[in-house]
Coordinates of C-alpha atoms and ligand atoms in Angstrom, one line a residue:
M187 CA -24.6 11.6 -15.7
D188 CA -21.3 13.3 -16.7
T189 CA -19.1 10.6 -15.4
D190 CA -19.4 7.3 -13.5
V191 CA -16.6 8.0 -11.0
L192 CA -15.1 11.4 -10.2
V193 CA -11.6 10.9 -8.7
V194 CA -10.6 14.0 -6.8
G195 CA -6.8 14.2 -6.5
C196 CA -4.0 12.9 -8.7
G197 CA -1.5 11.9 -6.1
P198 CA -0.4 8.2 -5.9
T199 CA -3.8 7.1 -4.5
G200 CA -5.9 8.9 -7.2
L201 CA -3.6 7.6 -9.9
M202 CA -3.9 4.0 -8.7
L203 CA -7.7 4.2 -8.5
A204 CA -8.0 5.8 -11.9
N205 CA -5.8 3.0 -13.4
Q206 CA -7.9 0.3 -11.8
L207 CA -11.1 1.9 -13.0
V208 CA -10.0 2.8 -16.6
R209 CA -8.6 -0.6 -17.3
R210 CA -12.0 -2.1 -16.3
G211 CA -13.7 0.3 -18.8
I212 CA -15.2 2.7 -16.3
R213 CA -15.9 6.3 -17.3
T214 CA -13.6 8.1 -14.9
L215 CA -12.9 11.9 -14.5
V216 CA -9.7 12.6 -12.7
I217 CA -9.1 16.1 -11.5
D218 CA -6.3 17.9 -9.5
R219 CA -6.1 21.5 -8.4
H220 CA -2.4 21.6 -9.3
A221 CA -1.1 22.6 -12.7
G222 CA 0.7 19.3 -13.2
P223 CA 2.3 16.3 -11.6
S224 CA 4.3 16.8 -8.3
L225 CA 8.0 17.0 -8.7
E226 CA 8.8 16.3 -5.0
T227 CA 10.3 12.9 -4.0
R228 CA 8.2 12.7 -0.7
A229 CA 7.5 9.0 -0.1
L230 CA 10.4 6.8 -1.1
G231 CA 9.8 3.2 -0.1
V232 CA 7.7 1.0 -2.3
Q233 CA 6.7 -2.2 -0.5
A234 CA 6.5 -5.7 -1.9
R235 CA 2.7 -5.7 -1.9
T236 CA 2.7 -2.6 -4.0
M237 CA 5.1 -4.2 -6.4
E238 CA 2.7 -7.2 -6.7
I239 CA 0.0 -4.7 -7.7
Y240 CA 2.3 -2.9 -10.1
A241 CA 3.0 -6.3 -11.7
Q242 CA -0.7 -6.7 -12.5
L243 CA -0.7 -3.2 -14.0
D244 CA 2.3 -4.2 -16.1
I245 CA 4.4 -1.4 -14.7
V246 CA 6.6 -3.3 -12.2
D247 CA 9.6 -3.7 -14.6
R248 CA 9.6 0.1 -15.2
A249 CA 9.6 0.7 -11.4
L250 CA 12.3 -1.8 -10.8
A251 CA 14.5 -0.3 -13.6
L252 CA 14.1 3.2 -12.2
G253 CA 14.4 2.3 -8.5
K254 CA 17.1 1.0 -6.2
R255 CA 16.6 -2.2 -4.3
G256 CA 17.1 -1.9 -0.5
T257 CA 18.0 -5.5 0.3
G258 CA 18.7 -5.1 4.0
G259 CA 18.3 -2.9 7.1
N260 CA 20.9 -1.9 9.7
I261 CA 20.5 -0.6 13.2
W262 CA 23.3 1.5 14.6
A263 CA 23.7 2.8 18.2
D264 CA 26.6 4.5 19.9
G265 CA 28.6 4.4 16.7
E266 CA 28.3 0.6 16.3
R267 CA 26.3 -1.5 14.0
R268 CA 24.1 -3.6 16.3
A269 CA 21.9 -5.5 13.9
R270 CA 21.2 -6.3 10.3
V271 CA 18.1 -7.7 8.7
A272 CA 18.5 -9.3 5.3
L273 CA 15.1 -8.6 3.6
S274 CA 15.8 -11.1 0.9
D275 CA 16.1 -13.9 3.4
A276 CA 13.0 -12.9 5.3
G277 CA 10.8 -12.5 2.2
D278 CA 12.1 -14.7 -0.6
Q279 CA 9.4 -17.4 -0.2
V280 CA 6.7 -14.8 0.3
T281 CA 6.8 -12.6 -2.7
P282 CA 8.7 -12.2 -6.0
Y283 CA 9.9 -8.8 -4.5
P284 CA 11.7 -9.6 -1.2
F285 CA 13.1 -6.1 -0.8
I286 CA 12.0 -2.5 -0.3
L287 CA 12.2 -0.6 -3.6
I288 CA 13.6 2.9 -3.1
L289 CA 11.7 4.9 -5.7
G290 CA 10.5 8.5 -5.2
Q291 CA 6.9 9.3 -5.1
D292 CA 7.4 11.6 -8.1
D293 CA 8.6 8.6 -10.1
N294 CA 5.8 6.4 -8.9
E295 CA 3.3 9.0 -10.0
R296 CA 5.0 9.4 -13.3
I297 CA 4.9 5.7 -14.0
M298 CA 1.2 5.4 -13.0
G299 CA 0.4 8.6 -14.9
E300 CA 2.0 7.3 -18.1
N301 CA 0.2 4.0 -17.8
L302 CA -3.1 5.8 -17.3
H303 CA -2.6 7.6 -20.5
A304 CA -1.5 4.4 -22.3
I305 CA -4.8 2.7 -21.4
G306 CA -6.9 5.7 -22.5
G307 CA -7.3 7.8 -19.3
S308 CA -6.4 11.4 -18.6
V309 CA -6.1 14.0 -15.9
E310 CA -7.8 17.4 -15.8
W311 CA -5.2 19.6 -14.1
N312 CA -5.9 23.0 -12.7
T313 CA -9.4 21.8 -11.6
E314 CA -10.3 22.1 -8.0
L315 CA -13.3 20.5 -6.3
V316 CA -14.9 23.3 -4.2
D317 CA -18.1 21.7 -3.1
L318 CA -20.3 18.7 -3.5
A319 CA -23.9 17.6 -2.8
Q320 CA -25.3 14.1 -2.8
Q321 CA -28.7 13.2 -4.2
G322 CA -30.2 9.7 -4.1
D323 CA -28.4 8.3 -7.1
S324 CA -25.7 10.8 -8.0
V325 CA -23.4 13.5 -6.6
T326 CA -23.2 17.0 -7.9
A327 CA -19.7 18.5 -7.8
E328 CA -18.7 22.1 -8.1
L329 CA -15.4 22.4 -10.0
K330 CA -13.2 25.5 -10.2
A331 CA -10.7 26.2 -13.0
A332 CA -7.5 28.1 -12.7
D333 CA -9.1 31.3 -14.2
G334 CA -11.7 31.2 -11.4
S335 CA -14.6 30.0 -13.6
Q336 CA -16.8 27.3 -12.1
R337 CA -18.8 24.4 -13.6
R338 CA -21.1 21.8 -12.1
I339 CA -20.9 18.2 -13.0
S340 CA -22.8 15.0 -11.9
A341 CA -21.1 11.8 -11.0
A342 CA -22.4 8.4 -9.9
W343 CA -19.6 8.1 -7.3
V344 CA -16.9 10.3 -5.9
A345 CA -13.5 9.1 -4.7
G346 CA -11.8 11.5 -2.3
C347 CA -8.1 11.0 -3.0
D348 CA -7.4 14.6 -2.2
G349 CA -4.9 14.3 0.6
A350 CA -4.7 15.3 4.2
R351 CA -6.8 18.4 3.8
S352 CA -9.5 16.6 1.8
T353 CA -12.3 18.7 0.5
V354 CA -14.4 15.5 0.0
R355 CA -14.0 14.6 3.7
E356 CA -14.9 18.2 4.8
A357 CA -18.0 18.2 2.5
C358 CA -19.1 14.9 3.8
G359 CA -18.7 16.1 7.4
I360 CA -16.4 13.2 8.4
T361 CA -14.3 13.8 11.5
F362 CA -10.5 13.4 11.0
A363 CA -9.7 12.3 14.6
G364 CA -6.2 12.7 15.9
A365 CA -3.6 15.3 16.6
P366 CA -0.3 16.7 15.5
Y367 CA 3.0 15.6 17.1
E368 CA 5.1 18.3 18.7
H369 CA 8.1 17.3 16.6
V370 CA 9.0 18.7 13.2
F371 CA 10.7 16.4 10.7
F372 CA 13.1 17.2 8.0
V373 CA 13.9 15.3 4.8
A374 CA 16.9 15.9 2.7
D375 CA 18.0 14.2 -0.5
T376 CA 21.8 14.4 -0.3
E377 CA 25.0 13.2 -1.7
M378 CA 27.2 12.0 1.2
T379 CA 29.5 9.4 2.5
G380 CA 29.7 7.8 6.0
S381 CA 29.5 4.5 7.8
M382 CA 26.2 3.6 6.1
V383 CA 26.0 0.1 4.5
P384 CA 25.6 0.8 0.8
D385 CA 22.2 -0.1 -0.9
E386 CA 20.6 -0.8 2.5
V387 CA 18.5 1.2 4.9
N388 CA 20.5 2.5 7.9
V389 CA 18.9 3.6 11.1
Y390 CA 21.1 5.5 13.6
L391 CA 19.7 5.6 17.1
F392 CA 21.1 8.0 19.7
R393 CA 20.0 9.6 22.9
K394 CA 18.2 12.5 21.4
G395 CA 16.6 10.8 18.4
F396 CA 17.4 9.0 15.2
H397 CA 18.6 9.4 11.7
L398 CA 17.1 7.3 9.0
L399 CA 19.1 6.9 5.8
F400 CA 17.6 5.4 2.6
P401 CA 19.8 4.6 -0.3
M402 CA 18.8 6.4 -3.5
R403 CA 19.6 6.0 -7.1
G404 CA 23.1 7.1 -8.0
K405 CA 26.4 6.8 -6.1
D406 CA 26.5 8.1 -2.5
H407 CA 22.9 9.4 -2.8
W408 CA 21.0 9.1 0.5
R409 CA 17.6 10.3 1.7
L410 CA 18.0 11.5 5.2
V411 CA 15.0 11.7 7.5
A412 CA 15.3 13.0 11.1
I413 CA 13.8 15.3 13.7
L414 CA 14.5 19.0 13.6
P415 CA 16.2 20.2 16.9
P416 CA 13.7 22.2 18.9
G417 CA 15.8 25.4 18.4
L418 CA 15.3 25.3 14.7
R419 CA 11.6 24.3 14.7
D420 CA 10.1 27.7 14.1
K421 CA 12.8 29.2 12.1
P422 CA 11.4 30.6 8.8
D423 CA 13.1 29.6 5.5
L424 CA 15.3 27.1 7.2
K425 CA 18.1 25.8 5.0
F426 CA 19.8 22.4 5.1
D427 CA 23.2 24.1 5.8
E428 CA 21.8 25.2 9.2
V429 CA 21.0 21.6 10.1
I430 CA 24.4 20.1 9.3
P431 CA 26.2 21.2 12.5
V432 CA 23.5 19.4 14.6
L433 CA 23.8 16.3 12.4
H434 CA 27.5 16.1 13.1
K435 CA 27.1 16.8 16.8
D436 CA 24.3 14.3 17.3
A437 CA 25.2 11.2 15.5
T438 CA 27.5 10.4 12.8
E439 CA 30.7 12.5 12.9
N440 CA 32.1 10.7 10.0
L441 CA 29.3 12.0 7.7
H442 CA 30.7 13.9 4.7
I443 CA 28.0 15.8 3.1
K444 CA 28.7 16.9 -0.5
S445 CA 25.4 18.3 -1.6
C446 CA 21.7 18.5 -1.0
S447 CA 19.2 18.5 -3.9
W448 CA 16.0 18.7 -1.9
F449 CA 15.2 19.8 1.7
S450 CA 11.9 20.0 3.3
T451 CA 10.5 20.2 6.8
Y452 CA 7.0 19.0 7.9
R453 CA 5.0 18.5 11.0
I454 CA 3.5 15.1 11.3
H455 CA 0.0 14.3 12.4
H456 CA -1.6 11.0 13.3
R457 CA -5.2 11.2 12.2
G458 CA -7.8 8.8 10.9
A459 CA -11.2 9.5 9.4
V460 CA -13.9 8.0 11.6
R461 CA -15.7 6.7 8.4
F462 CA -14.3 6.0 5.0
R463 CA -17.6 6.4 3.2
D464 CA -20.6 8.7 3.1
G465 CA -23.2 7.5 0.7
R466 CA -21.7 7.8 -2.7
C467 CA -18.4 9.4 -1.6
F468 CA -15.3 7.5 -0.4
L469 CA -12.1 8.5 1.3
L470 CA -8.8 6.9 0.4
G471 CA -5.1 7.5 1.1
D472 CA -4.0 10.5 3.1
A473 CA -7.6 11.8 3.0
A474 CA -8.5 8.9 5.2
H475 CA -5.4 8.4 7.4
I476 CA -2.1 10.2 8.0
H477 CA 0.7 9.1 10.3
S478 CA 4.4 9.2 10.9
P479 CA 6.7 8.1 8.1
V480 CA 8.2 5.4 10.3
G481 CA 8.1 2.2 8.3
A482 CA 7.4 3.8 4.9
Q483 CA 3.8 2.8 4.9
G484 CA 1.8 6.0 3.9
M485 CA 1.9 5.9 0.2
N486 CA 1.7 2.1 0.0
T487 CA -1.5 2.1 2.2
G488 CA -3.2 4.6 0.0
L489 CA -2.3 2.5 -3.1
Q490 CA -3.9 -0.5 -1.4
D491 CA -7.0 1.4 -0.5
A492 CA -7.4 2.2 -4.2
Y493 CA -6.7 -1.4 -5.1
N494 CA -9.4 -2.6 -2.7
L495 CA -12.0 -0.2 -3.9
G496 CA -11.3 -0.3 -7.6
W497 CA -12.6 -3.7 -8.6
K498 CA -15.6 -3.4 -6.3
L499 CA -16.6 -0.1 -7.7
A500 CA -16.1 -1.3 -11.3
L501 CA -18.4 -4.3 -10.7
V502 CA -21.1 -2.1 -9.2
V503 CA -20.9 0.6 -11.9
K504 CA -21.2 -2.1 -14.6
H505 CA -24.2 -3.6 -12.8
Q506 CA -22.2 -6.9 -12.4
A507 CA -22.6 -6.6 -8.6
K508 CA -25.1 -5.0 -6.3
T509 CA -24.2 -1.8 -4.5
E510 CA -23.9 -3.6 -1.1
L511 CA -20.5 -5.1 -2.3
I512 CA -18.9 -1.7 -1.7
D513 CA -19.8 -1.7 2.0
S514 CA -16.9 -4.0 2.4
Y515 CA -14.4 -1.2 1.4
E516 CA -14.7 0.6 4.7
Q517 CA -15.2 -2.7 6.6
E518 CA -11.9 -3.9 5.3
R519 CA -9.7 -0.8 5.1
L520 CA -10.7 1.1 8.2
P521 CA -9.2 -1.5 10.6
V522 CA -6.0 -1.7 8.5
A523 CA -5.7 2.1 8.8
H524 CA -6.4 2.0 12.6
A525 CA -3.9 -0.7 13.2
L526 CA -1.3 1.2 11.1
L527 CA -2.0 4.4 13.1
N528 CA -1.6 2.6 16.4
G529 CA 1.5 0.8 15.3
T530 CA 3.3 3.8 13.8
D531 CA 2.3 5.9 16.7
R532 CA 3.9 3.5 19.2
A533 CA 7.0 3.1 17.1
F534 CA 7.2 6.8 16.5
R535 CA 6.9 7.8 20.2
L536 CA 9.6 5.3 21.1
V537 CA 12.1 6.7 18.5
V538 CA 11.3 10.4 19.1
S539 CA 10.7 10.7 22.7
G540 CA 13.0 13.2 24.3
S541 CA 13.0 11.9 27.8
W542 CA 16.2 10.6 29.4
V543 CA 14.7 7.2 30.0
A544 CA 13.5 7.0 26.4
G545 CA 17.0 8.0 25.2
L546 CA 18.5 5.1 27.2
L547 CA 15.8 2.8 26.0
R548 CA 16.6 3.7 22.4
T549 CA 20.3 3.3 22.4
K550 CA 20.7 0.5 24.9
V551 CA 17.6 -1.6 25.2
L552 CA 16.0 -1.1 21.8
A553 CA 19.2 -1.7 19.9
R554 CA 19.9 -4.9 21.9
I555 CA 16.3 -6.2 21.5
A556 CA 16.6 -5.5 17.8
A557 CA 19.9 -7.3 17.6
F558 CA 18.4 -10.3 19.4
A559 CA 15.2 -10.4 17.4
V560 CA 16.7 -10.1 14.0
N561 CA 18.7 -13.2 14.5
R562 CA 15.5 -15.1 14.8
K563 CA 14.1 -16.2 11.4
T564 CA 10.5 -16.3 12.6
V565 CA 10.8 -12.7 13.9
Q566 CA 12.4 -11.6 10.7
R567 CA 9.6 -13.2 8.6
R568 CA 6.9 -11.7 10.8
A569 CA 8.5 -8.2 10.6
F570 CA 8.9 -8.6 6.8
R571 CA 5.2 -9.5 6.4
I572 CA 4.1 -6.4 8.4
V573 CA 6.4 -3.9 6.7
S574 CA 6.0 -5.3 3.2
Q575 CA 2.2 -5.2 3.7
T576 CA 2.0 -8.8 2.4
G577 CA 0.6 -9.8 5.8
I578 CA -2.5 -7.6 5.6
R579 CA -5.7 -9.7 5.8
Y580 CA -9.4 -9.3 6.0
R581 CA -10.5 -12.3 8.0
K582 CA -13.4 -10.4 9.7
S583 CA -14.8 -9.1 6.4
S584 CA -18.3 -10.1 5.4
L585 CA -16.7 -11.3 2.2
S586 CA -14.5 -13.9 3.9
K587 CA -16.1 -17.3 4.3
S588 CA -14.9 -20.9 4.9
L589 CA -17.0 -23.8 4.0
E590 CA -15.3 -26.1 6.4
Q591 CA -12.7 -25.5 9.0
L592 CA -9.3 -25.6 7.4
P593 CA -6.2 -26.5 9.5
K594 CA -5.0 -23.4 11.4
S595 CA -1.8 -23.3 9.6
A596 CA -3.5 -23.1 6.2
P597 CA -4.3 -19.9 4.4
Q598 CA -7.8 -18.8 5.6
A599 CA -10.6 -16.8 4.1
G600 CA -9.5 -13.1 4.1
D601 CA -5.8 -13.8 3.8
R602 CA -3.7 -12.8 0.8
F603 CA -3.5 -15.9 -1.4
P604 CA 0.1 -17.1 -1.2
W605 CA 2.6 -16.8 -4.0
L606 CA 2.7 -20.2 -5.8
R607 CA 4.8 -21.6 -8.6
L608 CA 3.0 -24.5 -10.1
K609 CA 2.9 -26.9 -13.1
L610 CA -0.5 -26.3 -14.7
S611 CA -0.3 -29.5 -16.6
A612 CA 1.5 -32.7 -15.7
G613 CA 5.0 -32.5 -17.2
G614 CA 4.5 -28.8 -18.2
P615 CA 6.7 -25.9 -17.1
V616 CA 6.6 -24.4 -13.6
E617 CA 4.6 -21.1 -13.8
D618 CA 4.4 -18.2 -11.5
M619 CA 0.7 -17.9 -10.5
F620 CA 1.0 -14.2 -9.6
Q621 CA 1.7 -13.7 -13.3
K622 CA -0.8 -16.2 -14.6
A623 CA -3.8 -15.4 -12.5
C624 CA -5.1 -12.0 -13.8
D625 CA -6.7 -9.5 -11.4
L626 CA -9.5 -8.7 -13.7
Q627 CA -11.3 -11.8 -12.6
F628 CA -12.0 -14.2 -9.7
N629 CA -9.6 -17.1 -9.6
L630 CA -10.7 -20.5 -8.3
F631 CA -7.9 -22.9 -7.4
L632 CA -8.7 -26.6 -7.0
A633 CA -6.2 -28.9 -5.3
G634 CA -6.7 -32.6 -5.3
Q635 CA -10.0 -32.5 -7.1
S636 CA -11.4 -31.8 -10.5
S637 CA -13.6 -29.0 -11.8
A638 CA -15.3 -31.1 -14.5
G639 CA -18.8 -29.7 -15.1
D640 CA -18.3 -27.2 -12.3
G641 CA -21.6 -25.4 -13.4
L642 CA -20.0 -22.0 -12.9
S643 CA -19.9 -21.0 -16.6
E644 CA -22.6 -18.5 -16.1
F645 CA -20.1 -16.2 -14.5
G646 CA -18.4 -16.0 -17.8
H647 CA -15.0 -14.2 -17.9
L648 CA -15.4 -13.1 -14.3
L649 CA -14.3 -16.5 -13.0
R650 CA -11.3 -18.6 -14.1
T651 CA -10.7 -22.0 -12.7
W652 CA -7.2 -23.4 -12.2
T653 CA -7.0 -27.2 -11.5
I654 CA -3.7 -27.9 -9.9
A655 CA -2.2 -30.9 -11.7
K656 CA -1.1 -33.9 -9.7
D657 CA 2.7 -33.6 -9.6
P658 CA 5.4 -34.1 -6.9
G659 CA 6.6 -30.5 -7.4
N660 CA 3.1 -29.1 -7.0
D661 CA 2.6 -31.2 -3.9
R662 CA 5.7 -29.8 -2.4
E663 CA 4.7 -26.2 -3.3
L664 CA 1.3 -26.7 -1.7
E665 CA 2.9 -28.1 1.4
R666 CA 5.3 -25.2 1.6
V667 CA 2.4 -22.7 1.8
Q668 CA 0.4 -25.1 3.9
I669 CA -2.5 -25.5 1.5
P670 CA -4.2 -28.9 2.2
A671 CA -3.7 -31.5 -0.6
R672 CA -7.5 -31.6 -1.1
S673 CA -8.9 -28.1 -0.9
F674 CA -10.2 -25.2 -2.9
Y675 CA -9.6 -21.4 -2.8
L676 CA -11.7 -18.8 -4.5
V677 CA -9.5 -15.7 -4.8
R678 CA -10.9 -12.2 -5.2
P679 CA -9.6 -10.0 -8.0
D680 CA -7.4 -8.2 -5.5
G681 CA -5.7 -11.4 -4.5
Y682 CA -7.4 -12.2 -1.2
V683 CA -9.2 -15.4 -0.4
G684 CA -12.9 -14.9 -0.5
L685 CA -14.2 -18.5 0.0
C686 CA -12.3 -21.6 0.9
G687 CA -12.9 -25.2 2.0
M688 CA -11.8 -28.8 1.7
S689 CA -14.3 -30.2 -0.7
F690 CA -15.1 -28.2 -3.8
D691 CA -18.8 -27.8 -4.4
S692 CA -19.9 -25.6 -7.3
A693 CA -23.3 -24.9 -5.7
S694 CA -21.6 -23.4 -2.7
V695 CA -19.2 -21.3 -4.8
K696 CA -22.1 -20.1 -6.9
S697 CA -24.1 -19.2 -3.8
Y698 CA -21.2 -17.3 -2.3
L699 CA -20.7 -15.3 -5.5
L700 CA -24.3 -14.4 -5.5
R701 CA -25.0 -13.8 -1.8
E702 CA -21.7 -12.6 -0.3
M703 CA -20.1 -11.1 -3.4
R704 CA -23.4 -9.8 -4.6
L705 CA -22.7 -10.7 -8.2
T706 CA -25.6 -10.5 -10.6
V707 CA -25.3 -13.5 -13.0
H708 CA -26.9 -12.2 -16.1
H709 CA -24.6 -9.2 -16.3
A710 CA -21.5 -11.1 -15.2
A711 CA -21.9 -13.6 -18.1
A712 CA -22.1 -10.7 -20.6
A713 CA -18.8 -9.0 -20.0
T714 CA -15.3 -9.0 -18.6
M715 CA -14.5 -6.9 -15.5
Ligands
FAD93 C1 8.0 15.5 3.1 C2 7.2 14.2 3.1 C3 7.9 13.0 3.1 C4 7.1 11.8 3.1 N1 7.8 10.6 3.2 C5 7.1 9.4 3.1 C6 7.8 8.2 3.1 O1 9.0 8.1 3.1 N2 7.0 7.0 2.9 C7 5.6 7.1 2.8 O2 5.0 6.0 2.6 N3 5.0 8.2 2.9 C8 5.7 9.4 3.0 N4 5.0 10.6 3.0 C9 3.6 10.6 2.9 C10 3.1 10.4 1.4 O3 3.7 11.4 0.7 C11 1.6 10.4 1.4 O4 1.2 9.3 2.2 C12 1.1 10.2 0.0 O5 1.4 11.4 -0.8 C13 -0.4 10.1 0.0 O6 -0.9 10.1 -1.3 P1 -2.3 10.6 -1.7 O7 -2.5 10.4 -3.1 O8 -3.3 9.9 -0.8 O9 -2.4 12.1 -1.3 P2 -1.5 13.3 -1.9 O10 -0.2 12.9 -2.4 O11 -1.5 14.4 -0.9 O12 -2.3 13.8 -3.2 C14 -3.5 14.5 -3.1 C15 -3.8 15.3 -4.4 O13 -5.1 15.8 -4.3 C16 -5.0 17.1 -4.8 N5 -6.1 17.9 -4.2 C17 -6.2 18.3 -2.9 N6 -7.4 18.9 -2.8 C18 -8.0 19.0 -4.0 C19 -9.2 19.5 -4.4 N7 -10.1 20.1 -3.6 N8 -9.6 19.4 -5.7 C20 -8.7 18.8 -6.6 N9 -7.5 18.3 -6.2 C21 -7.2 18.3 -4.9 C22 -3.6 17.7 -4.5 O14 -3.2 18.7 -5.4 C23 -2.8 16.4 -4.6 O15 -2.2 16.2 -5.9 C24 5.7 11.8 3.0 C25 5.1 13.0 3.0 C26 5.8 14.2 3.0 C27 5.0 15.5 2.9

């Protein structure tokens, strides 16, 4: 076997997967048909859940230093600001990152690429996957170099992170169901001034459409996203200058555009792969789902696909878990992609529809509803959880089990384990559990009960137990996130609750790890993940 995992495509999704595999010691070959990293900004919004993952990779400080924090969102209609959401208020108890980080896709790729090199991985550029064939226990991949020469390699697994026109998806014969929208979008990275609230996202709604303005690094730098007027849709070599008159006419007359450093148009599709796996091949990121950029979810969803698959694939490759564990990848991520496609499709149709009624709905009704809703704390919090992707959960997954019924308000099996700040010993310092609990292992949290002689040592470094010390501060913290005073939570490496219950019982935890998680004890004891 030439490699354990062949990662096809070195966009954000491929880079995240490669990082997750290489840091777990998996032989990984990463290829990309391009000559080097992409220099286009493309996706711009990094969501809180992605930053939590970046923290585990130890690259979040670099991302925060390079990016700009978007701390709020404003909705404008008919020249007036109708609503403002303070992201920091909505998310400050949910995540250490209660904002949207404005950081271009190129910078995200650079940071992940540098980290990949730092941990011993590399990328083979100018290498295109042209075909693949699956055998029982391996995949044969045909790779083409820039000079046209071809070579054949064998891999145990193939990850198709090769974007919307995925060769892996084609070779596996997986349908990419959906359609293009009639609209053509444009994106422009500009220097301009106007009524925009600095450092915040500004959405301008008007009868014929919308303008989305993201603050970028540097003074008066804004990313503008909008729909191209029908008259300009098919114009070849369109320049930003040709769009400016329409911009002034449609929406914000007080816009003063000084310069434009990048301009691109693109037609959006909404499509989802009907399966995310075919035997030994997987689809992730844009290869598996594409949708409108409303909500800045695309890149983030691909990164989470990779985070979901990475630890599972690593356990299987190292024979620390049986192959069946990976069935849960499609089981968990396909519904997330479908929900995202439906949600972004509905939102997109509402903001782009050209009908007279929709125009009225947008500027009058939608702006008013938004103004009403954002003043409600619960609505703000719910919206934050959806957009930040911290609310994604896998309750229906075969990996999600509860021993006893926990109160409805408590975190349940399949939920992202909440962000806790706890004293690990009585009288000790308060510690951030997102920093302490490493994602290279399972983390077992015991509240109101002891782990003495838990009988789980056979899982070696794969399992770490945290006994929450009896302390008034800890009690308040557990109450805040509605974790029952006497309960236990077994958290998967990717931060989701696998098993939970009221009374900790080591035999049940062991049985869960062997039966549901498919761990193989003798291998687990031998090594770290
Ligand atoms: C103009 C524009 C603006 C966007 N704005 C946003 C935004 O604001 N927010 C957001 O979340 N998303 C946005 N997106 C979407 C976002 O860019 C994608 O969701 C993201 O790039 C997906 O990452 P990926 O790694 O899955 O795929 P890609 O970034 O497409 O990477 C795929 C990689 O695979 C390589 N490849 C393809 N085929 C092969 C092959 N056969 N062999 C070897 N290599 C191959 C390609 O060269 C490429 O490097 C935007 C997209 C565009 C085009």
